[in-house]
C-alpha atoms as a printed R data frame, in Angstrom:
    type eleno elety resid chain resno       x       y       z
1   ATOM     1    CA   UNK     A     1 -38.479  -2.281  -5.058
2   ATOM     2    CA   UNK     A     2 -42.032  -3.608  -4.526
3   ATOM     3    CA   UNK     A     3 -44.329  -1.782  -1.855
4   ATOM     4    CA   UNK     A     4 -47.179  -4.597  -2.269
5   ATOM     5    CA   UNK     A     5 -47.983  -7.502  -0.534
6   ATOM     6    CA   UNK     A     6 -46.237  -9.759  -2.731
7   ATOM     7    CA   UNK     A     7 -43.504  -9.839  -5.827
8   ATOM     8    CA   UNK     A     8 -44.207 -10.068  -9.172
9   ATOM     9    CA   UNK     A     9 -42.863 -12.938 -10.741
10  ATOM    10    CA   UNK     A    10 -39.979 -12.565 -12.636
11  ATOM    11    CA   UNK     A    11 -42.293 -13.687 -15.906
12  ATOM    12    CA   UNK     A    12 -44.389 -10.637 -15.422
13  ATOM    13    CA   UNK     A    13 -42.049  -8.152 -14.933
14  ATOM    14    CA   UNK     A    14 -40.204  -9.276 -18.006
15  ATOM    15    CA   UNK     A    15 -43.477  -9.235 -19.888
16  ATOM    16    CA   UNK     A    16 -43.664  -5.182 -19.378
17  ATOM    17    CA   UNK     A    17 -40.508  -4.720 -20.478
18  ATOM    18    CA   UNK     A    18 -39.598  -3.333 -24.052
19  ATOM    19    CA   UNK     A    19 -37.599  -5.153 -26.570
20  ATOM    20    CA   UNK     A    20 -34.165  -5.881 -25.528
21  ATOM    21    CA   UNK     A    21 -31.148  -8.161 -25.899
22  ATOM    22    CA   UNK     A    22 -30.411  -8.554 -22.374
23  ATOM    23    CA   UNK     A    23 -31.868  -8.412 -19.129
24  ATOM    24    CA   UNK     A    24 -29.766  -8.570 -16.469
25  ATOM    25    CA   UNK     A    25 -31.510  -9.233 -12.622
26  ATOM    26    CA   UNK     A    26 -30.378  -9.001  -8.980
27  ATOM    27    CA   UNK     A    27 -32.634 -11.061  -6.293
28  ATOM    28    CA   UNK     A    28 -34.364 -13.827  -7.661
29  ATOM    29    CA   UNK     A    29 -31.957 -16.330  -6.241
30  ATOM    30    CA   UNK     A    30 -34.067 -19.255  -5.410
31  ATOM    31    CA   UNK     A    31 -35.571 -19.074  -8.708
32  ATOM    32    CA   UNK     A    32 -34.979 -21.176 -11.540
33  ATOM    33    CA   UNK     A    33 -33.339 -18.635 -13.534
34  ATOM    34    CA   UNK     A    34 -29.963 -19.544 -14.585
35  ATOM    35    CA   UNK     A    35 -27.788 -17.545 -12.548
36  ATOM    36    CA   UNK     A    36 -24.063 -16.515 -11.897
37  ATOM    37    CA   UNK     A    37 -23.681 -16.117  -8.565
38  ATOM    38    CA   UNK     A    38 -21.948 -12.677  -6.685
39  ATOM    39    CA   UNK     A    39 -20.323 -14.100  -3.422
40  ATOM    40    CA   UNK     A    40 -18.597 -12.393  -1.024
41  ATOM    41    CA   UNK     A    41 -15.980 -14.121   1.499
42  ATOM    42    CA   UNK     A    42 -16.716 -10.834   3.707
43  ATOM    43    CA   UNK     A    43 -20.663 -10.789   3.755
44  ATOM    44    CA   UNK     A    44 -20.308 -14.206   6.029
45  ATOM    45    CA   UNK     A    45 -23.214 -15.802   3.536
46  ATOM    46    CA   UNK     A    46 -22.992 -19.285   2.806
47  ATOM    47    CA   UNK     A    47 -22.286 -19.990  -0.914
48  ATOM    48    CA   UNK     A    48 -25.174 -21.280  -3.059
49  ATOM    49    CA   UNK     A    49 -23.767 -23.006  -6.053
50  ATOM    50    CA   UNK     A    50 -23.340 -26.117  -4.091
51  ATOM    51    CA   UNK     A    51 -26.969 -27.290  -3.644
52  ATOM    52    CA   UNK     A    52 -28.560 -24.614  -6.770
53  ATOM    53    CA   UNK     A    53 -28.325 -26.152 -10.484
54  ATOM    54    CA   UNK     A    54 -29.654 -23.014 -11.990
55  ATOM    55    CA   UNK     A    55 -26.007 -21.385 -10.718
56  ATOM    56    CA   UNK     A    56 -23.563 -21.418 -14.350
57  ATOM    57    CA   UNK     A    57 -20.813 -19.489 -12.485
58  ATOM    58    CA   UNK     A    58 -19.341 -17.854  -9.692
59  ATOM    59    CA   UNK     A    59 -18.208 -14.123  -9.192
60  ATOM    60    CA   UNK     A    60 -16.319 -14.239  -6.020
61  ATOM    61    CA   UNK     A    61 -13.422 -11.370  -5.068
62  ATOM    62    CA   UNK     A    62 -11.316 -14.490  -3.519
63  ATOM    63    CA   UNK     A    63 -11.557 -16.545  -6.204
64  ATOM    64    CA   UNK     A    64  -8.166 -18.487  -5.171
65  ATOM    65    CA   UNK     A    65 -10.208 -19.102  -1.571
66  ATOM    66    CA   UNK     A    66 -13.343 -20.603  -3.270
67  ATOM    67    CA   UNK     A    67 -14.654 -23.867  -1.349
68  ATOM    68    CA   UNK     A    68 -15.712 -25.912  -1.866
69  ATOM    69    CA   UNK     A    69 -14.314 -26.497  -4.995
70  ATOM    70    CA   UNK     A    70 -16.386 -26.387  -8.319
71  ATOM    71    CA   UNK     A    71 -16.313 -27.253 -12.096
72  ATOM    72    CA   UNK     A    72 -18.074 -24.391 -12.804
73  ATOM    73    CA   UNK     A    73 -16.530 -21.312 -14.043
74  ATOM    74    CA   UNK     A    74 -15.119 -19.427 -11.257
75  ATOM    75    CA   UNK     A    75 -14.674 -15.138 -11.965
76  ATOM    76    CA   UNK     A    76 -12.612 -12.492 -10.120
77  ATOM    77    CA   UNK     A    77 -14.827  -9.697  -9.070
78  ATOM    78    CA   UNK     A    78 -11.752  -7.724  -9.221
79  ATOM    79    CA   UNK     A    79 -11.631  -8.123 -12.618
80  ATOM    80    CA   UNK     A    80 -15.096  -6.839 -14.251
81  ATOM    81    CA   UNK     A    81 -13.699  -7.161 -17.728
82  ATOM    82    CA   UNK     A    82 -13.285 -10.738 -17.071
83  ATOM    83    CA   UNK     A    83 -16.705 -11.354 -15.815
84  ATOM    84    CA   UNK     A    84 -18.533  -9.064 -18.303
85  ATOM    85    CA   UNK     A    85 -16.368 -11.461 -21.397
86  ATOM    86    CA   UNK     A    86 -17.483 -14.262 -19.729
87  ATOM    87    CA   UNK     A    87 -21.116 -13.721 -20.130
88  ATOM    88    CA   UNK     A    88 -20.797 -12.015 -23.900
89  ATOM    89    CA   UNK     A    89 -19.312 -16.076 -24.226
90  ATOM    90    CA   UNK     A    90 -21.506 -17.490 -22.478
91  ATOM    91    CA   UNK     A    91 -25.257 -16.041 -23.437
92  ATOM    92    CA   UNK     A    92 -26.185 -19.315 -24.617
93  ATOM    93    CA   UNK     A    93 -25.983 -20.787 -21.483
94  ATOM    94    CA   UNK     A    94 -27.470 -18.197 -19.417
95  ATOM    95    CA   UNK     A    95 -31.154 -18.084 -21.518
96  ATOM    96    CA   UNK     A    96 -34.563 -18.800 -19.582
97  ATOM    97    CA   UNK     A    97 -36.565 -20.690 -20.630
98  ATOM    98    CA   UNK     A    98 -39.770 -20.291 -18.542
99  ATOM    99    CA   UNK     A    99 -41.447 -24.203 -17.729
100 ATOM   100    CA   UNK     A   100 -44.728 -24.798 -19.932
101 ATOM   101    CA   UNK     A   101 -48.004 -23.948 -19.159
């Protein structure tokens, strides 16, 4: 949590961190990052894969109740193994690459 007037961008704040092979982010979601996205039928929110590009999956715990429907990979909450295999799989496609200066 930030207590100043505005965020730090998400280039910054990886910037201080140490060397690592993974860095994994909650908020952010109208970013550019690429993104799998945690959705919950209960937490009445709409869904955001629809209209966000940067979105490479979907964690939902209804996966079977997912609409609209998607080619995107769609993961069972319920199963964390799954998820967790899916982006050890999947790293490639889940690499920023932060736009040019």
């Amino acid at each position: 949590e930030q207590r100043h007037d505005s965020e730090p961008s998400f280039e910054y704040l990886l910037s201080r961190m140490q060397a690592c092979d993974l860095v994994l982010v909650e908020g952010f979601k109208f970013s550019d990052l690429p993104k799998v996205e945690v959705w919950r039928q209960v937490a009445g929110q709409p869904m955001l894969y629809p209209e966000d590009p940067y979105i490479k999956a979907i964690a939902t715990d209804v996966p079977e109740q997912l609409r609209p429907t998607t080619l995107r990979p769609v993961l069972d909450l319920n199963l964390p193994d799954q998820v967790l295999q899916w982006m050890l799989d999947n790293g490639e496609n889940l690499i920023y690459q932060p736009p040019l200066a």
